[in-house]
Amino acid sequence: MSDAEELACVYAALILHDDNLPITADKMSTIIKAAGLKVEAYWPVLFAKMLANKNLDDLLMNVGAGGGAVAAVPTGGAAAAAPAAGAPKEAEKKKEEPPPKEESEEDMGLGLFD
């Protein structure tokens, strides 16, 4: 049941934010009651305290910027810079080589009426 209560508080906070109103426990409780939902009294208080000093716009814009991407960042400045310096040389080599000629179906003897 707590998942539904948390979700109700999240939606109430988003509604208040969308209307440019301060996010308070009383206003969240009013919205939740108007929606016909019941939550424990501590949920709106917790959410209001949690969001009191936060910029909700920043939180919404950085939803997918969680901690998972930080682990993929390469470390070691000199080691990471060396492959980057060699990349343009490899790109030049690739540009010089013509693409291999592909055989058509006719060349392989796989015609439609064979």
GROMACS .gro file of N, CA and C in nm:
model
  342
    1MET      N    1   0.083  -0.119   0.000
    1MET     CA    2   0.000   0.000   0.000
    1MET      C    3   0.087   0.125   0.000
    2SER      N    4   0.208   0.118   0.052
    2SER     CA    5   0.291   0.239   0.061
    2SER      C    6   0.332   0.289  -0.077
    3ASP      N    7   0.341   0.200  -0.177
    3ASP     CA    8   0.375   0.245  -0.312
    3ASP      C    9   0.268   0.340  -0.366
    4ALA      N   10   0.142   0.305  -0.343
    4ALA     CA   11   0.032   0.390  -0.388
    4ALA      C   12   0.032   0.522  -0.311
    5GLU      N   13   0.064   0.517  -0.184
    5GLU     CA   14   0.069   0.640  -0.103
    5GLU      C   15   0.183   0.731  -0.150
    6GLU      N   16   0.297   0.671  -0.178
    6GLU     CA   17   0.410   0.750  -0.228
    6GLU      C   18   0.376   0.812  -0.363
    7LEU      N   19   0.315   0.734  -0.449
    7LEU     CA   20   0.278   0.783  -0.581
    7LEU      C   21   0.177   0.897  -0.571
    8ALA      N   22   0.083   0.886  -0.479
    8ALA     CA   23  -0.015   0.993  -0.459
    8ALA      C   24   0.055   1.122  -0.416
    9CYS      N   25   0.155   1.108  -0.330
    9CYS     CA   26   0.230   1.227  -0.284
    9CYS      C   27   0.313   1.286  -0.398
   10VAL      N   28   0.370   1.201  -0.480
   10VAL     CA   29   0.448   1.249  -0.594
   10VAL      C   30   0.359   1.328  -0.689
   11TYR      N   31   0.243   1.272  -0.722
   11TYR     CA   32   0.152   1.342  -0.812
   11TYR      C   33   0.102   1.472  -0.751
   12ALA      N   34   0.073   1.472  -0.622
   12ALA     CA   35   0.027   1.594  -0.556
   12ALA      C   36   0.137   1.701  -0.562
   13ALA      N   37   0.262   1.661  -0.540
   13ALA     CA   38   0.373   1.756  -0.546
   13ALA      C   39   0.390   1.810  -0.689
   14LEU      N   40   0.374   1.723  -0.788
   14LEU     CA   41   0.386   1.768  -0.927
   14LEU      C   42   0.273   1.864  -0.965
   15ILE      N   43   0.153   1.838  -0.914
   15ILE     CA   44   0.041   1.929  -0.941
   15ILE      C   45   0.068   2.066  -0.880
   16LEU      N   46   0.114   2.068  -0.757
   16LEU     CA   47   0.146   2.195  -0.691
   16LEU      C   48   0.257   2.268  -0.765
   17HIS      N   49   0.358   2.194  -0.806
   17HIS     CA   50   0.469   2.256  -0.879
   17HIS      C   51   0.422   2.311  -1.013
   18ASP      N   52   0.336   2.237  -1.082
   18ASP     CA   53   0.285   2.281  -1.211
   18ASP      C   54   0.203   2.410  -1.198
   19ASP      N   55   0.136   2.427  -1.086
   19ASP     CA   56   0.058   2.549  -1.061
   19ASP      C   57   0.141   2.659  -0.995
   20ASN      N   58   0.271   2.637  -0.982
   20ASN     CA   59   0.363   2.733  -0.919
   20ASN      C   60   0.322   2.767  -0.776
   21LEU      N   61   0.275   2.668  -0.704
   21LEU     CA   62   0.238   2.684  -0.564
   21LEU      C   63   0.345   2.620  -0.476
   22PRO      N   64   0.362   2.671  -0.356
   22PRO     CA   65   0.460   2.607  -0.266
   22PRO      C   66   0.412   2.467  -0.227
   23ILE      N   67   0.506   2.378  -0.218
   23ILE     CA   68   0.473   2.239  -0.186
   23ILE      C   69   0.477   2.224  -0.034
   24THR      N   70   0.357   2.218   0.024
   24THR     CA   71   0.344   2.201   0.169
   24THR      C   72   0.263   2.075   0.197
   25ALA      N   73   0.276   2.024   0.318
   25ALA     CA   74   0.204   1.903   0.356
   25ALA      C   75   0.054   1.926   0.353
   26ASP      N   76   0.009   2.044   0.396
   26ASP     CA   77  -0.135   2.072   0.396
   26ASP      C   78  -0.192   2.074   0.255
   27LYS      N   79  -0.123   2.137   0.164
   27LYS     CA   80  -0.172   2.145   0.025
   27LYS      C   81  -0.169   2.007  -0.041
   28MET      N   82  -0.064   1.930  -0.011
   28MET     CA   83  -0.058   1.795  -0.067
   28MET      C   84  -0.172   1.710  -0.013
   29SER      N   85  -0.201   1.721   0.115
   29SER     CA   86  -0.310   1.644   0.176
   29SER      C   87  -0.444   1.683   0.116
   30THR      N   88  -0.463   1.813   0.089
   30THR     CA   89  -0.587   1.859   0.028
   30THR      C   90  -0.607   1.799  -0.111
   31ILE      N   91  -0.500   1.796  -0.190
   31ILE     CA   92  -0.508   1.739  -0.325
   31ILE      C   93  -0.535   1.589  -0.319
   32ILE      N   94  -0.468   1.522  -0.228
   32ILE     CA   95  -0.485   1.377  -0.215
   32ILE      C   96  -0.628   1.343  -0.172
   33LYS      N   97  -0.682   1.420  -0.078
   33LYS     CA   98  -0.820   1.396  -0.034
   33LYS      C   99  -0.918   1.428  -0.146
   34ALA      N  100  -0.892   1.533  -0.224
   34ALA     CA  101  -0.981   1.569  -0.335
   34ALA      C  102  -0.982   1.460  -0.442
   35ALA      N  103  -0.872   1.386  -0.452
   35ALA     CA  104  -0.865   1.276  -0.548
   35ALA      C  105  -0.933   1.150  -0.497
   36GLY      N  106  -0.978   1.154  -0.372
   36GLY     CA  107  -1.046   1.039  -0.315
   36GLY      C  108  -0.951   0.933  -0.264
   37LEU      N  109  -0.828   0.971  -0.237
   37LEU     CA  110  -0.728   0.876  -0.188
   37LEU      C  111  -0.704   0.896  -0.039
   38LYS      N  112  -0.654   0.792   0.025
   38LYS     CA  113  -0.619   0.801   0.166
   38LYS      C  114  -0.472   0.762   0.182
   39VAL      N  115  -0.397   0.845   0.250
   39VAL     CA  116  -0.257   0.814   0.279
   39VAL      C  117  -0.233   0.837   0.427
   40GLU      N  118  -0.131   0.773   0.478
   40GLU     CA  119  -0.093   0.797   0.617
   40GLU      C  120  -0.050   0.943   0.630
   41ALA      N  121  -0.072   1.001   0.743
   41ALA     CA  122  -0.048   1.145   0.764
   41ALA      C  123   0.099   1.183   0.748
   42TYR      N  124   0.188   1.090   0.768
   42TYR     CA  125   0.331   1.125   0.761
   42TYR      C  126   0.383   1.137   0.618
   43TRP      N  127   0.315   1.077   0.519
   43TRP     CA  128   0.366   1.083   0.382
   43TRP      C  129   0.373   1.225   0.326
   44PRO      N  130   0.267   1.304   0.331
   44PRO     CA  131   0.279   1.441   0.280
   44PRO      C  132   0.382   1.524   0.355
   45VAL      N  133   0.395   1.500   0.485
   45VAL     CA  134   0.494   1.573   0.565
   45VAL      C  135   0.635   1.539   0.518
   46LEU      N  136   0.661   1.409   0.495
   46LEU     CA  137   0.793   1.367   0.448
   46LEU      C  138   0.826   1.427   0.312
   47PHE      N  139   0.731   1.419   0.222
   47PHE     CA  140   0.755   1.472   0.088
   47PHE      C  141   0.773   1.624   0.090
   48ALA      N  142   0.694   1.692   0.169
   48ALA     CA  143   0.706   1.838   0.176
   48ALA      C  144   0.841   1.878   0.232
   49LYS      N  145   0.888   1.807   0.336
   49LYS     CA  146   1.020   1.837   0.393
   49LYS      C  147   1.131   1.804   0.294
   50MET      N  148   1.115   1.694   0.222
   50MET     CA  149   1.217   1.653   0.127
   50MET      C  150   1.230   1.755   0.012
   51LEU      N  151   1.118   1.809  -0.032
   51LEU     CA  152   1.119   1.900  -0.146
   51LEU      C  153   1.129   2.047  -0.107
   52ALA      N  154   1.137   2.076   0.021
   52ALA     CA  155   1.135   2.215   0.068
   52ALA      C  156   1.252   2.296   0.012
   53ASN      N  157   1.371   2.244   0.012
   53ASN     CA  158   1.488   2.320  -0.033
   53ASN      C  159   1.542   2.271  -0.168
   54LYS      N  160   1.458   2.201  -0.242
   54LYS     CA  161   1.501   2.147  -0.372
   54LYS      C  162   1.437   2.227  -0.485
   55ASN      N  163   1.510   2.235  -0.595
   55ASN     CA  164   1.455   2.294  -0.716
   55ASN      C  165   1.394   2.180  -0.796
   56LEU      N  166   1.263   2.174  -0.798
   56LEU     CA  167   1.194   2.062  -0.862
   56LEU      C  168   1.217   2.059  -1.012
   57ASP      N  169   1.238   2.175  -1.073
   57ASP     CA  170   1.269   2.178  -1.217
   57ASP      C  171   1.399   2.102  -1.246
   58ASP      N  172   1.501   2.124  -1.162
   58ASP     CA  173   1.628   2.052  -1.181
   58ASP      C  174   1.610   1.902  -1.160
   59LEU      N  175   1.531   1.865  -1.062
   59LEU     CA  176   1.507   1.723  -1.039
   59LEU      C  177   1.436   1.659  -1.157
   60LEU      N  178   1.340   1.730  -1.215
   60LEU     CA  179   1.266   1.674  -1.328
   60LEU      C  180   1.352   1.665  -1.453
   61MET      N  181   1.441   1.761  -1.473
   61MET     CA  182   1.524   1.761  -1.593
   61MET      C  183   1.637   1.660  -1.586
   62ASN      N  184   1.672   1.615  -1.468
   62ASN     CA  185   1.783   1.522  -1.452
   62ASN      C  186   1.737   1.385  -1.404
   63VAL      N  187   1.619   1.344  -1.447
   63VAL     CA  188   1.564   1.217  -1.401
   63VAL      C  189   1.653   1.101  -1.440
   64GLY      N  190   1.701   1.096  -1.563
   64GLY     CA  191   1.782   0.985  -1.609
   64GLY      C  192   1.930   0.999  -1.583
   65ALA      N  193   1.970   1.100  -1.510
   65ALA     CA  194   2.112   1.125  -1.488
   65ALA      C  195   2.158   1.062  -1.357
   66GLY      N  196   2.107   0.945  -1.325
   66GLY     CA  197   2.142   0.878  -1.201
   66GLY      C  198   2.286   0.832  -1.197
   67GLY      N  199   2.322   0.761  -1.094
   67GLY     CA  200   2.460   0.721  -1.071
   67GLY      C  201   2.513   0.617  -1.166
   68GLY      N  202   2.432   0.550  -1.247
   68GLY     CA  203   2.479   0.445  -1.335
   68GLY      C  204   2.576   0.492  -1.441
   69ALA      N  205   2.559   0.610  -1.493
   69ALA     CA  206   2.644   0.658  -1.601
   69ALA      C  207   2.782   0.698  -1.553
   70VAL      N  208   2.796   0.728  -1.426
   70VAL     CA  209   2.926   0.770  -1.374
   70VAL      C  210   3.028   0.657  -1.381
   71ALA      N  211   2.986   0.535  -1.363
   71ALA     CA  212   3.078   0.422  -1.364
   71ALA      C  213   3.137   0.399  -1.503
   72ALA      N  214   3.071   0.443  -1.607
   72ALA     CA  215   3.117   0.420  -1.743
   72ALA      C  216   3.220   0.524  -1.789
   73VAL      N  217   3.243   0.627  -1.709
   73VAL     CA  218   3.338   0.731  -1.747
   73VAL      C  219   3.479   0.677  -1.732
   74PRO      N  220   3.563   0.686  -1.837
   74PRO     CA  221   3.699   0.633  -1.825
   74PRO      C  222   3.783   0.719  -1.730
   75THR      N  223   3.874   0.652  -1.661
   75THR     CA  224   3.963   0.723  -1.571
   75THR      C  225   4.104   0.713  -1.624
   76GLY      N  226   4.195   0.788  -1.568
   76GLY     CA  227   4.334   0.788  -1.613
   76GLY      C  228   4.351   0.883  -1.729
   77GLY      N  229   4.389   1.004  -1.701
   77GLY     CA  230   4.396   1.111  -1.801
   77GLY      C  231   4.485   1.079  -1.919
   78ALA      N  232   4.609   1.037  -1.898
   78ALA     CA  233   4.702   1.013  -2.008
   78ALA      C  234   4.661   0.890  -2.089
   79ALA      N  235   4.615   0.787  -2.020
   79ALA     CA  236   4.576   0.665  -2.090
   79ALA      C  237   4.452   0.690  -2.176
   80ALA      N  238   4.361   0.771  -2.127
   80ALA     CA  239   4.240   0.800  -2.204
   80ALA      C  240   4.269   0.895  -2.319
   81ALA      N  241   4.367   0.981  -2.305
   81ALA     CA  242   4.397   1.078  -2.410
   81ALA      C  243   4.474   1.014  -2.526
   82ALA      N  244   4.552   0.912  -2.498
   82ALA     CA  245   4.632   0.849  -2.603
   82ALA      C  246   4.546   0.788  -2.714
   83PRO      N  247   4.444   0.710  -2.685
   83PRO     CA  248   4.362   0.657  -2.793
   83PRO      C  249   4.289   0.768  -2.869
   84ALA      N  250   4.253   0.872  -2.799
   84ALA     CA  251   4.183   0.981  -2.866
   84ALA      C  252   4.275   1.049  -2.967
   85ALA      N  253   4.403   1.058  -2.936
   85ALA     CA  254   4.498   1.120  -3.029
   85ALA      C  255   4.521   1.032  -3.150
   86GLY      N  256   4.514   0.901  -3.133
   86GLY     CA  257   4.536   0.809  -3.244
   86GLY      C  258   4.413   0.791  -3.330
   87ALA      N  259   4.299   0.832  -3.286
   87ALA     CA  260   4.174   0.812  -3.360
   87ALA      C  261   4.174   0.883  -3.495
   88PRO      N  262   4.222   1.007  -3.509
   88PRO     CA  263   4.219   1.070  -3.641
   88PRO      C  264   4.303   0.995  -3.744
   89LYS      N  265   4.416   0.936  -3.705
   89LYS     CA  266   4.500   0.861  -3.798
   89LYS      C  267   4.425   0.740  -3.850
   90GLU      N  268   4.352   0.673  -3.763
   90GLU     CA  269   4.275   0.557  -3.805
   90GLU      C  270   4.163   0.599  -3.899
   91ALA      N  271   4.104   0.713  -3.872
   91ALA     CA  272   3.996   0.762  -3.958
   91ALA      C  273   4.049   0.794  -4.097
   92GLU      N  274   4.172   0.848  -4.107
   92GLU     CA  275   4.231   0.878  -4.236
   92GLU      C  276   4.255   0.749  -4.316
   93LYS      N  277   4.302   0.643  -4.248
   93LYS     CA  278   4.326   0.516  -4.314
   93LYS      C  279   4.196   0.458  -4.369
   94LYS      N  280   4.091   0.472  -4.294
   94LYS     CA  281   3.964   0.418  -4.337
   94LYS      C  282   3.911   0.493  -4.460
   95LYS      N  283   3.937   0.620  -4.467
   95LYS     CA  284   3.890   0.700  -4.579
   95LYS      C  285   3.964   0.664  -4.708
   96GLU      N  286   4.090   0.625  -4.700
   96GLU     CA  287   4.171   0.595  -4.816
   96GLU      C  288   4.130   0.463  -4.882
   97GLU      N  289   4.085   0.367  -4.804
   97GLU     CA  290   4.050   0.236  -4.857
   97GLU      C  291   3.912   0.242  -4.923
   98PRO      N  292   3.901   0.197  -5.050
   98PRO     CA  293   3.769   0.196  -5.113
   98PRO      C  294   3.684   0.084  -5.053
   99PRO      N  295   3.555   0.102  -5.049
   99PRO     CA  296   3.470  -0.004  -4.993
   99PRO      C  297   3.472  -0.125  -5.084
  100PRO      N  298   3.464  -0.245  -5.029
  100PRO     CA  299   3.467  -0.366  -5.112
  100PRO      C  300   3.343  -0.372  -5.202
  101LYS      N  301   3.364  -0.420  -5.323
  101LYS     CA  302   3.255  -0.429  -5.419
  101LYS      C  303   3.168  -0.549  -5.384
  102GLU      N  304   3.039  -0.524  -5.372
  102GLU     CA  305   2.947  -0.631  -5.339
  102GLU      C  306   2.897  -0.697  -5.466
  103GLU      N  307   2.881  -0.827  -5.460
  103GLU     CA  308   2.831  -0.900  -5.575
  103GLU      C  309   2.679  -0.890  -5.579
  104SER      N  310   2.626  -0.875  -5.695
  104SER     CA  311   2.481  -0.871  -5.707
  104SER      C  312   2.429  -1.013  -5.717
  105GLU      N  313   2.299  -1.029  -5.712
  105GLU     CA  314   2.240  -1.162  -5.721
  105GLU      C  315   2.265  -1.225  -5.858
  106GLU      N  316   2.273  -1.142  -5.960
  106GLU     CA  317   2.298  -1.194  -6.094
  106GLU      C  318   2.437  -1.253  -6.104
  107ASP      N  319   2.537  -1.191  -6.037
  107ASP     CA  320   2.674  -1.240  -6.042
  107ASP      C  321   2.686  -1.375  -5.971
  108MET      N  322   2.604  -1.401  -5.873
  108MET     CA  323   2.612  -1.524  -5.796
  108MET      C  324   2.527  -1.636  -5.857
  109GLY      N  325   2.451  -1.606  -5.958
  109GLY     CA  326   2.368  -1.707  -6.017
  109GLY      C  327   2.240  -1.732  -5.939
  110LEU      N  328   2.194  -1.636  -5.865
  110LEU     CA  329   2.072  -1.651  -5.787
  110LEU      C  330   1.959  -1.568  -5.846
  111GLY      N  331   1.934  -1.586  -5.968
  111GLY     CA  332   1.828  -1.512  -6.033
  111GLY      C  333   1.691  -1.558  -5.986
  112LEU      N  334   1.592  -1.483  -6.018
  112LEU     CA  335   1.456  -1.514  -5.974
  112LEU      C  336   1.402  -1.639  -6.040
  113PHE      N  337   1.440  -1.662  -6.166
  113PHE     CA  338   1.384  -1.775  -6.239
  113PHE      C  339   1.485  -1.886  -6.265
  114ASP      N  340   1.590  -1.899  -6.184
  114ASP     CA  341   1.689  -2.005  -6.203
  114ASP      C  342   1.640  -2.137  -6.151
   0.00000   0.00000   0.00000
